[in-house]
GROMACS .gro file of N, CA and C in nm:
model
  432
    1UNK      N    1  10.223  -4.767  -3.315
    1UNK     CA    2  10.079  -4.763  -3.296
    1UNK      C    3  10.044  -4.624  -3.243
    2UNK      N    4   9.964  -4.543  -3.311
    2UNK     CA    5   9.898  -4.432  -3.250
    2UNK      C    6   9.743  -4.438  -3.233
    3UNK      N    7   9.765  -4.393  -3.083
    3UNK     CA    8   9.598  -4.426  -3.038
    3UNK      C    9   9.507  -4.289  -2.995
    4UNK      N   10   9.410  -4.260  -2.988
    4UNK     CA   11   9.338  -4.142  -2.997
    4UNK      C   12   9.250  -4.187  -2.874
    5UNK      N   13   9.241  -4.087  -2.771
    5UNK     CA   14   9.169  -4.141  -2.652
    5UNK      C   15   9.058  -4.014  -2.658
    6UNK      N   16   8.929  -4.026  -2.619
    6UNK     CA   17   8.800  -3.930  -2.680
    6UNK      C   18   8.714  -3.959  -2.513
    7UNK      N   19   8.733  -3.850  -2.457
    7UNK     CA   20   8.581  -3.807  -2.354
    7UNK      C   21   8.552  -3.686  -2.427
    8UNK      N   22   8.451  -3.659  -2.309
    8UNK     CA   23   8.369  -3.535  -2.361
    8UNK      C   24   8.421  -3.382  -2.376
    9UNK      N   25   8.528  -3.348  -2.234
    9UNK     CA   26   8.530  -3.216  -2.233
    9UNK      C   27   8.733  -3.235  -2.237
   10UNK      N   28   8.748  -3.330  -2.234
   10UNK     CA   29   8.902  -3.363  -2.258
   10UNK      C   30   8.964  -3.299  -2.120
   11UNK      N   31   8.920  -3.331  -2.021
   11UNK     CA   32   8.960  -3.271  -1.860
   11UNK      C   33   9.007  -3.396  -1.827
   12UNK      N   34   8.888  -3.492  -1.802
   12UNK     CA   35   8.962  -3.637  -1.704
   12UNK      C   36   8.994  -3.738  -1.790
   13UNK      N   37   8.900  -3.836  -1.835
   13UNK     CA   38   8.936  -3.958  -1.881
   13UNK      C   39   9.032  -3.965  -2.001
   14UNK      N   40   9.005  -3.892  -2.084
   14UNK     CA   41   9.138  -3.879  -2.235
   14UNK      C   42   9.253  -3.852  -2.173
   15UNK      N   43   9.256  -3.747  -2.099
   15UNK     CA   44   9.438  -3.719  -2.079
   15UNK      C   45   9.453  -3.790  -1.959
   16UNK      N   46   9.361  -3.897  -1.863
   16UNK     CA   47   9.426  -4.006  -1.798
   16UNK      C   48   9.482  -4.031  -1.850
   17UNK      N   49   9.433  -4.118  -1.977
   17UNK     CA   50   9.425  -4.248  -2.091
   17UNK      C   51   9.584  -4.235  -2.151
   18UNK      N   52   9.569  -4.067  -2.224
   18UNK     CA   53   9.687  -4.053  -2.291
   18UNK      C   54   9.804  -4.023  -2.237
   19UNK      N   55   9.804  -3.993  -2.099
   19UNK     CA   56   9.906  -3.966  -2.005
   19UNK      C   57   9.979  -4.106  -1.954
   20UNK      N   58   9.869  -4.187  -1.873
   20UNK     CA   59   9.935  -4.341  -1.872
   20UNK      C   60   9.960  -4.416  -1.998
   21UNK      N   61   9.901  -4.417  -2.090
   21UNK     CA   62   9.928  -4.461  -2.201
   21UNK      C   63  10.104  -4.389  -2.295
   22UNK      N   64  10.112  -4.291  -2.260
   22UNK     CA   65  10.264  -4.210  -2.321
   22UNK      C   66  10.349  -4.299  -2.214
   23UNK      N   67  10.303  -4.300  -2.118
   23UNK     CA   68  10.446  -4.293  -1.984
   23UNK      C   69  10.466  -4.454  -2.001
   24UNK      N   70  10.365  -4.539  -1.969
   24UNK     CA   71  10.408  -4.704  -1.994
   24UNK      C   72  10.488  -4.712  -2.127
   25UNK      N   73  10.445  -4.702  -2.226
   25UNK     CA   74  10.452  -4.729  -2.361
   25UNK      C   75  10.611  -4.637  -2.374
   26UNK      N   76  10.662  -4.506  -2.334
   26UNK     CA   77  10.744  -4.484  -2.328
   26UNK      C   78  10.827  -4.484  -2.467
   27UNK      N   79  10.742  -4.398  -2.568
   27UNK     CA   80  10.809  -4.344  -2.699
   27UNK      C   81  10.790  -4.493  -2.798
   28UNK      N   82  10.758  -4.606  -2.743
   28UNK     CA   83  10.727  -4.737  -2.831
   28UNK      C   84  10.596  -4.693  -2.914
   29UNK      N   85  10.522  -4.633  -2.816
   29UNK     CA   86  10.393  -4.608  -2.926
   29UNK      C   87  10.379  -4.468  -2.901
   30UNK      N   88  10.225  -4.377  -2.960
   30UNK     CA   89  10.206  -4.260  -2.913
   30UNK      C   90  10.091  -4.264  -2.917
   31UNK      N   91  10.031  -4.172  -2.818
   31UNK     CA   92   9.850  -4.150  -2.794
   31UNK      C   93   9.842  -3.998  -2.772
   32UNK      N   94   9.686  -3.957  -2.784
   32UNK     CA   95   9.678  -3.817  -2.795
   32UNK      C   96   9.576  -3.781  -2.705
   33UNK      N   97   9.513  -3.719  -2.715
   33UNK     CA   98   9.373  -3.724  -2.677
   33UNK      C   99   9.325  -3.595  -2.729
   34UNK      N  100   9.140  -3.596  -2.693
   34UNK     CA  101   9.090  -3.511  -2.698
   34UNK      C  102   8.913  -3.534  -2.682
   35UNK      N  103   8.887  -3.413  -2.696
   35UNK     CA  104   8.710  -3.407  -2.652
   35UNK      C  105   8.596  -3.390  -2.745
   36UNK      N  106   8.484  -3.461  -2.729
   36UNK     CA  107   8.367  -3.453  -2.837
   36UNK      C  108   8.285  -3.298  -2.816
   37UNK      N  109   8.335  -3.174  -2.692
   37UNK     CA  110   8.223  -3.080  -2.650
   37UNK      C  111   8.353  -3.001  -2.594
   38UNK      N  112   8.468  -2.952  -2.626
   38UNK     CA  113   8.559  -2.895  -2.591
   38UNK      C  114   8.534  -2.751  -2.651
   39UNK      N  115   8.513  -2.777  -2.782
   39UNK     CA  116   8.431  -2.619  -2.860
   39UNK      C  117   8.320  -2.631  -2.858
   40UNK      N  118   8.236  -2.577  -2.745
   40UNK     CA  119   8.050  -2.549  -2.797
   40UNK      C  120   8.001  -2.477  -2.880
   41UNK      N  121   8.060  -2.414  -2.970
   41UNK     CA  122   8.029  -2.308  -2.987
   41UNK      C  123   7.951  -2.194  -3.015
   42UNK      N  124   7.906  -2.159  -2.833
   42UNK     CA  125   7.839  -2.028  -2.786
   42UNK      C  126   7.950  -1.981  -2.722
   43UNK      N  127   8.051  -1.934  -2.722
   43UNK     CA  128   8.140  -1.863  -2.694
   43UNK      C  129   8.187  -1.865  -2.532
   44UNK      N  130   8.215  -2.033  -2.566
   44UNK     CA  131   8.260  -2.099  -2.441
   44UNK      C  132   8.395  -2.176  -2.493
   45UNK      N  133   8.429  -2.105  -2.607
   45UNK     CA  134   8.568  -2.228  -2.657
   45UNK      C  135   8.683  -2.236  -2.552
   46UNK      N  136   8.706  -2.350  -2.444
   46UNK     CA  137   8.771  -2.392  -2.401
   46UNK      C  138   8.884  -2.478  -2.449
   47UNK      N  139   8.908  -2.468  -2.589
   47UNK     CA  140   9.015  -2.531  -2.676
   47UNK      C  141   9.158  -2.435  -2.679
   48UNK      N  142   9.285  -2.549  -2.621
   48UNK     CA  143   9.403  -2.457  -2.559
   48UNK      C  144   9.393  -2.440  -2.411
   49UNK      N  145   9.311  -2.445  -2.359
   49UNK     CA  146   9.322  -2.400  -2.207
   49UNK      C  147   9.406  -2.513  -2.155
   50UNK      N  148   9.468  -2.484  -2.072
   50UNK     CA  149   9.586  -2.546  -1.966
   50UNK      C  150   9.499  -2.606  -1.884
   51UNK      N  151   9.516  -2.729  -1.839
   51UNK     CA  152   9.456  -2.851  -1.709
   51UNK      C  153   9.443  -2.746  -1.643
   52UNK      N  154   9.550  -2.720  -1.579
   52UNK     CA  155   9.574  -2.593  -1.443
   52UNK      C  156   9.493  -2.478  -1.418
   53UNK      N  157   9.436  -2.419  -1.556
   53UNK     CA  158   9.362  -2.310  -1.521
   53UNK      C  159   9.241  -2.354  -1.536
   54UNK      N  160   9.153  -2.495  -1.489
   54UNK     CA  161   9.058  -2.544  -1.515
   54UNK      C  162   9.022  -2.616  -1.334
   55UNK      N  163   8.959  -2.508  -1.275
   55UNK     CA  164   8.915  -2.517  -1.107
   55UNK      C  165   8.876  -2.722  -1.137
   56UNK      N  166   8.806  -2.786  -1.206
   56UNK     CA  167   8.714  -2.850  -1.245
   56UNK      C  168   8.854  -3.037  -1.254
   57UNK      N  169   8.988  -2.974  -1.270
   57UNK     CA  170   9.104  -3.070  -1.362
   57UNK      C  171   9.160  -3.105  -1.228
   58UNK      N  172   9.132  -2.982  -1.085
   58UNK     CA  173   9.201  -3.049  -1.002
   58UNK      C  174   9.220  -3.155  -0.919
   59UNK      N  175   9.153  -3.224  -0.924
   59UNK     CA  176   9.125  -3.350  -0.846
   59UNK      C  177   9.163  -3.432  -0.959
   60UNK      N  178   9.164  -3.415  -1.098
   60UNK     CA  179   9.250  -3.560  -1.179
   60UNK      C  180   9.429  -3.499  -1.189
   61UNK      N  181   9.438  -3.378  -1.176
   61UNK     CA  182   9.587  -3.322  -1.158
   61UNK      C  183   9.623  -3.363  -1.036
   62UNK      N  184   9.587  -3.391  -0.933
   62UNK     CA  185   9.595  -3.456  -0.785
   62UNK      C  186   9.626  -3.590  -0.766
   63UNK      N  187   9.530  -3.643  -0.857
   63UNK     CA  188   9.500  -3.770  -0.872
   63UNK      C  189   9.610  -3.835  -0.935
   64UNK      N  190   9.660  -3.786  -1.071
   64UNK     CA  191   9.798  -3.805  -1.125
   64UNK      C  192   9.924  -3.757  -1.078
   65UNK      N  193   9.920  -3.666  -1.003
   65UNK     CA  194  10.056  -3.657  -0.943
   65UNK      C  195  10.069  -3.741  -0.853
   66UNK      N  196   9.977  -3.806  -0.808
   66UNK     CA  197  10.021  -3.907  -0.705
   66UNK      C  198  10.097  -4.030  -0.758
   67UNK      N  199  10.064  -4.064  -0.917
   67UNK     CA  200  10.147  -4.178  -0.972
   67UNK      C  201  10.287  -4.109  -1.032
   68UNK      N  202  10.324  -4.035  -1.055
   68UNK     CA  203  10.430  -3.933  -1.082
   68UNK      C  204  10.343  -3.867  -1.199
   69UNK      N  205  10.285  -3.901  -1.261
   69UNK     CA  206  10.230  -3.767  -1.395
   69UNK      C  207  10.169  -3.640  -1.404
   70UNK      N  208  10.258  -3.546  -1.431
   70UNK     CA  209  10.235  -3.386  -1.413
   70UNK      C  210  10.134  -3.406  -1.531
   71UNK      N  211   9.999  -3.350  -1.487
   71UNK     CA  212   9.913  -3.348  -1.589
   71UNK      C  213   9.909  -3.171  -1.595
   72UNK      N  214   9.957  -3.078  -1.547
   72UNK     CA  215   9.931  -2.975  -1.521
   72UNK      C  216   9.937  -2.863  -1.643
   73UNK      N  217  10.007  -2.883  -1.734
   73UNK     CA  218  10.044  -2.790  -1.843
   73UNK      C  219   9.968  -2.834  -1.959
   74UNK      N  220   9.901  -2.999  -1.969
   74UNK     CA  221   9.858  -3.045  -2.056
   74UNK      C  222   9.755  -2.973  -2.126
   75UNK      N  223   9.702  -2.953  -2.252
   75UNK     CA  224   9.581  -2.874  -2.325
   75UNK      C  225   9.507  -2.922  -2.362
   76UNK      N  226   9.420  -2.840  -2.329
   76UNK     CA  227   9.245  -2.961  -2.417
   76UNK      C  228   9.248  -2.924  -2.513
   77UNK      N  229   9.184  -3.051  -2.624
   77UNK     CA  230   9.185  -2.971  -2.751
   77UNK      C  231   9.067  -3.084  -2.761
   78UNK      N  232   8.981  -3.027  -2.879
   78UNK     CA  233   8.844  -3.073  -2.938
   78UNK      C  234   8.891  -3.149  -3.070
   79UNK      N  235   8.783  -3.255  -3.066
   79UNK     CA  236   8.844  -3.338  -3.158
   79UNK      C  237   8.878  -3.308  -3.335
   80UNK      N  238   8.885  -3.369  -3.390
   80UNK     CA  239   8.945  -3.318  -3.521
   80UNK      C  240   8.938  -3.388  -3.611
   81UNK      N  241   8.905  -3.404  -3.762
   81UNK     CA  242   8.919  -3.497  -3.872
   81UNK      C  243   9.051  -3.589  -3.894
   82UNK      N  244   9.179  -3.488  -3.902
   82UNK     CA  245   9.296  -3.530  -3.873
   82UNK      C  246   9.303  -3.607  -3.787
   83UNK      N  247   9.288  -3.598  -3.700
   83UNK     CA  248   9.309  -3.687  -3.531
   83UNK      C  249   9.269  -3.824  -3.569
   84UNK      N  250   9.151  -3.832  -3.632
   84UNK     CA  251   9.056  -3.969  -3.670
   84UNK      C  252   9.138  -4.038  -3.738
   85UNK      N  253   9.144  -3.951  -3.869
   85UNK     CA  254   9.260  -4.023  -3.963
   85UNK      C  255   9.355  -4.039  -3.966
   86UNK      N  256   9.452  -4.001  -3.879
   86UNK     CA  257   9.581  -4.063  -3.825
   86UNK      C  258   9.560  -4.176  -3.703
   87UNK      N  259   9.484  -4.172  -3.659
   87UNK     CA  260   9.496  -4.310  -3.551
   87UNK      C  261   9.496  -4.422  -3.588
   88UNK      N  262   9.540  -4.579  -3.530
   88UNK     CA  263   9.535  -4.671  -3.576
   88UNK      C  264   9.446  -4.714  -3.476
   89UNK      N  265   9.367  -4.649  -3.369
   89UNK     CA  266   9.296  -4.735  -3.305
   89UNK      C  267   9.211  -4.554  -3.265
   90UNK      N  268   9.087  -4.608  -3.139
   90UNK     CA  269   9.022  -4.471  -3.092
   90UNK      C  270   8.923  -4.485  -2.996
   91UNK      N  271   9.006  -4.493  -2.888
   91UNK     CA  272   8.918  -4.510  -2.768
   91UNK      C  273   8.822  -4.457  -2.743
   92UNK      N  274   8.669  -4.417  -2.717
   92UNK     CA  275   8.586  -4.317  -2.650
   92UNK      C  276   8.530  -4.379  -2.534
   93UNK      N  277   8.527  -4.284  -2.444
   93UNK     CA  278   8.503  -4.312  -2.340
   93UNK      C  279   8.403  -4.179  -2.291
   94UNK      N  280   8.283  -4.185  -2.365
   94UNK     CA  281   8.147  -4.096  -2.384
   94UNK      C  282   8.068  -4.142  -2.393
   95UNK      N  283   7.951  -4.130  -2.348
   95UNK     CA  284   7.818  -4.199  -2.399
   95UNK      C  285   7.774  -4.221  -2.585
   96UNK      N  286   7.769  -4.313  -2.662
   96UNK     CA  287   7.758  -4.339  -2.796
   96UNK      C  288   7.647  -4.242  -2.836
   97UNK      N  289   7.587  -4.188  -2.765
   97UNK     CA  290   7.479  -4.107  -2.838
   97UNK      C  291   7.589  -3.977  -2.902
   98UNK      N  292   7.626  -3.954  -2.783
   98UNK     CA  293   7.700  -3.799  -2.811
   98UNK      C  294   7.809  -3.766  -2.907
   99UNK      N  295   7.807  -3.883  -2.962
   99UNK     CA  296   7.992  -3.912  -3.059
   99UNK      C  297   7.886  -3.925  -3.238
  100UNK      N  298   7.970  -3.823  -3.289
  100UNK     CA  299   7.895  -3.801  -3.428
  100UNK      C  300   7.942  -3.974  -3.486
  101UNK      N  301   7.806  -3.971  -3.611
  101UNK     CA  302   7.785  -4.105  -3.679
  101UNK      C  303   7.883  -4.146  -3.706
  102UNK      N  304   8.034  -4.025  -3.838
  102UNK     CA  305   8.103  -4.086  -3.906
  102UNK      C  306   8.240  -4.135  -3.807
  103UNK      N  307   8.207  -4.083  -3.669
  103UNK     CA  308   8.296  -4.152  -3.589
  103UNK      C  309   8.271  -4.237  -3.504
  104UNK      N  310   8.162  -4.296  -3.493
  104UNK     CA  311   8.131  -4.396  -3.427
  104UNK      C  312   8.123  -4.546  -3.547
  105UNK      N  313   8.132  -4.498  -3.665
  105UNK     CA  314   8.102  -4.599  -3.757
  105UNK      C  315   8.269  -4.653  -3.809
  106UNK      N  316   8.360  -4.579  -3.767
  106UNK     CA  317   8.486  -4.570  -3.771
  106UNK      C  318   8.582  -4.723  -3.747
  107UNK      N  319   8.579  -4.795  -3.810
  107UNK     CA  320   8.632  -4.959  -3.796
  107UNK      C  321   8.706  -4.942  -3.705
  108UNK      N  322   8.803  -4.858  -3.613
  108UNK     CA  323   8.897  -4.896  -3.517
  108UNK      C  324   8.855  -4.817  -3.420
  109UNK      N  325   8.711  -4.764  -3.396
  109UNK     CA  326   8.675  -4.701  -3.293
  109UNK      C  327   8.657  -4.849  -3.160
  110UNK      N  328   8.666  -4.821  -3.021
  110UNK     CA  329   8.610  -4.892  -2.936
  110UNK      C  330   8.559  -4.791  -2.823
  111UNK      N  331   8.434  -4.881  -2.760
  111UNK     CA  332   8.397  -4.783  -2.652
  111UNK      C  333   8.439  -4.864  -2.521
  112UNK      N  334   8.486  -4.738  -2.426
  112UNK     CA  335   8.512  -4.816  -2.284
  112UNK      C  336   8.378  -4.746  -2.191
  113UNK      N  337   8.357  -4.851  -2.109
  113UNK     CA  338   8.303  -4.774  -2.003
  113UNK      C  339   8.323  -4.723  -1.898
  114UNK      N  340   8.347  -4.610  -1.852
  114UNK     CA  341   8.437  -4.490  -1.769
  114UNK      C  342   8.383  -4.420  -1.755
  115UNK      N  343   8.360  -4.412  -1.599
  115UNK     CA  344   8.316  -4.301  -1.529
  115UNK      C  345   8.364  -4.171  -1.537
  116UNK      N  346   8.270  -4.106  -1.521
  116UNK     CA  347   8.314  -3.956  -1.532
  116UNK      C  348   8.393  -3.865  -1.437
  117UNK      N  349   8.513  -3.845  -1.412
  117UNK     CA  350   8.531  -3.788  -1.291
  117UNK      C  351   8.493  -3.621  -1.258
  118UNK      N  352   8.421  -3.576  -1.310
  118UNK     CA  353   8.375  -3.407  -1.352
  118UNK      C  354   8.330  -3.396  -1.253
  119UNK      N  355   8.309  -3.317  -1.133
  119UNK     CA  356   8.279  -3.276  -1.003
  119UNK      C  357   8.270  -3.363  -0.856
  120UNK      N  358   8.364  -3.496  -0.921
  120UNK     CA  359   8.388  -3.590  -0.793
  120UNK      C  360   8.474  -3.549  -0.726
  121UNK      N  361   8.469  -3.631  -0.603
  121UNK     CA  362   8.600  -3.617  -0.534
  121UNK      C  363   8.731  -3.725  -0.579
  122UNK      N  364   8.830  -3.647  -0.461
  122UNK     CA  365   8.971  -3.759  -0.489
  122UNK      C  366   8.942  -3.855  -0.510
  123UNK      N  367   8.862  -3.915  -0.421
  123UNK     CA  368   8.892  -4.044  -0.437
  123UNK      C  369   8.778  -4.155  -0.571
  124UNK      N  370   8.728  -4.044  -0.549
  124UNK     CA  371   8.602  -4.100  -0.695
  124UNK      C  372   8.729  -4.147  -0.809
  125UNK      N  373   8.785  -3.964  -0.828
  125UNK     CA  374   8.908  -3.981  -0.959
  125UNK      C  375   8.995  -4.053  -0.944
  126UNK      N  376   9.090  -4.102  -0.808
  126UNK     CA  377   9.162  -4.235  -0.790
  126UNK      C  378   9.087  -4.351  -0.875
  127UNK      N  379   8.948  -4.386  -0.863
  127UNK     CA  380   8.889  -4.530  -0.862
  127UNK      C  381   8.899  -4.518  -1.045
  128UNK      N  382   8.854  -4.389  -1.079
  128UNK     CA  383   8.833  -4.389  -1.281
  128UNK      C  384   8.993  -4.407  -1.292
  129UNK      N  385   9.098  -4.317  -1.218
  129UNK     CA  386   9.239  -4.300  -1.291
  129UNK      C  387   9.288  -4.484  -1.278
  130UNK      N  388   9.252  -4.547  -1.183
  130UNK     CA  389   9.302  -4.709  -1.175
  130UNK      C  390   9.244  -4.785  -1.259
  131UNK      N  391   9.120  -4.744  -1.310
  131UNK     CA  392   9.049  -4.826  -1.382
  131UNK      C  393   9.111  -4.801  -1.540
  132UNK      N  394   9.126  -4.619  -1.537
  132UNK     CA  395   9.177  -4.628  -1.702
  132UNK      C  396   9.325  -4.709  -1.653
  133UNK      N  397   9.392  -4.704  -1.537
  133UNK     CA  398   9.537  -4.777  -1.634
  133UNK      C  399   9.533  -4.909  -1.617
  134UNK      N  400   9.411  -4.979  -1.584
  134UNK     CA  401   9.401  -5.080  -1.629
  134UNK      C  402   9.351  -5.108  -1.720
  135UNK      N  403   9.275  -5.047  -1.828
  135UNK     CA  404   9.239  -5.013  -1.929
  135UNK      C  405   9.350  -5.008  -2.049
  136UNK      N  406   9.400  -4.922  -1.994
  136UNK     CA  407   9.536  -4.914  -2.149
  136UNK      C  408   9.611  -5.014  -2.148
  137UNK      N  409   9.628  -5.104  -1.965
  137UNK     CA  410   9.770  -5.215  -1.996
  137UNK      C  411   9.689  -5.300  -2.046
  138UNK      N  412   9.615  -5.299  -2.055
  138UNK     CA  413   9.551  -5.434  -2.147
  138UNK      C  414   9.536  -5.452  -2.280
  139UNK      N  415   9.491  -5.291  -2.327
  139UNK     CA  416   9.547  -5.238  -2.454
  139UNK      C  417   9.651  -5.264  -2.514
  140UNK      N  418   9.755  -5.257  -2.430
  140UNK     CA  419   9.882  -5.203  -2.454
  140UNK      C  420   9.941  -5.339  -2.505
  141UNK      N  421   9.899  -5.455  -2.378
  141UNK     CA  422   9.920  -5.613  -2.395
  141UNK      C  423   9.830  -5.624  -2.542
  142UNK      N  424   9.717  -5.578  -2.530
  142UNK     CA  425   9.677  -5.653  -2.707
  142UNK      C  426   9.746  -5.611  -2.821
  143UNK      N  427   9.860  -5.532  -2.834
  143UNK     CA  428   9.967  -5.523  -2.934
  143UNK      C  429  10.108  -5.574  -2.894
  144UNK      N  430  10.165  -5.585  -2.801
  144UNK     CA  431  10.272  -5.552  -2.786
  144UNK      C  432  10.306  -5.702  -2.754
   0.00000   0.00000   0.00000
């Protein structure tokens, strides 16, 4: 099963998602992630940038090292046609306005609702990072 996990700027909720989702699942399945606003493009392309060099990642890089997951080297990347069409499933976890038609009309799309952790504190991103991994084990239980 490959699953495609979709926020906005691909900082917090996707590479929660796809981070707890790799480490439980543990090579049985694979997940990816990525963002609906990662390329704006006005010459703000943040696509490739490292968690780490993102002032904005540290409190979910904090947040995950506390369960053991080095989120630190991980890369944002903006979403992709490919990406769509290889998944067998496609989490977003964005407001439905902001997610183009032909991917919201997408038969194995689902939306979660997930807070944003983008200028919270620790403990805000603790409450979203517990909520996504309760999120994926349930996922994870509806295949496995």
């Amino acid at each position: 099963m490959k699953i495609l996990f979709v926020c906005s700027g691909n900082v917090g909720r996707s590479q929660i998602a796809e981070s707890i989702f790799n480490k439980i699942t543990n090579g049985k399945h694979h997940a990816e992630s990525a963002g609906t606003d990662v390329t704006s493009g006005d010459n703000d392309d943040r696509e490739g940038q490292l968690l780490k060099e993102n002032q904005d990642a540290a409190t979910v890089i904090e947040a995950m090292n506390e369960i053991g997951i080095d989120m630190s080297e991980k890369v944002r990347k903006q979403i992709k046609s490919g990406m769509i069409v290889d998944a067998d499933k496609i989490v977003m976890m964005t407001r439905p306005k902001t997610v183009l038609e032909h991917i919201k009309a997408h038969p194995q799309v689902v939306f979660w609702d997930v807070a944003d952790p983008y200028h919270e504190s620790l403990e805000f991103t603790r409450r979203v990072r517990d909520r996504i991994n309760s999120l994926v084990e349930d996922l994870i239980n509806s295949f496995d």
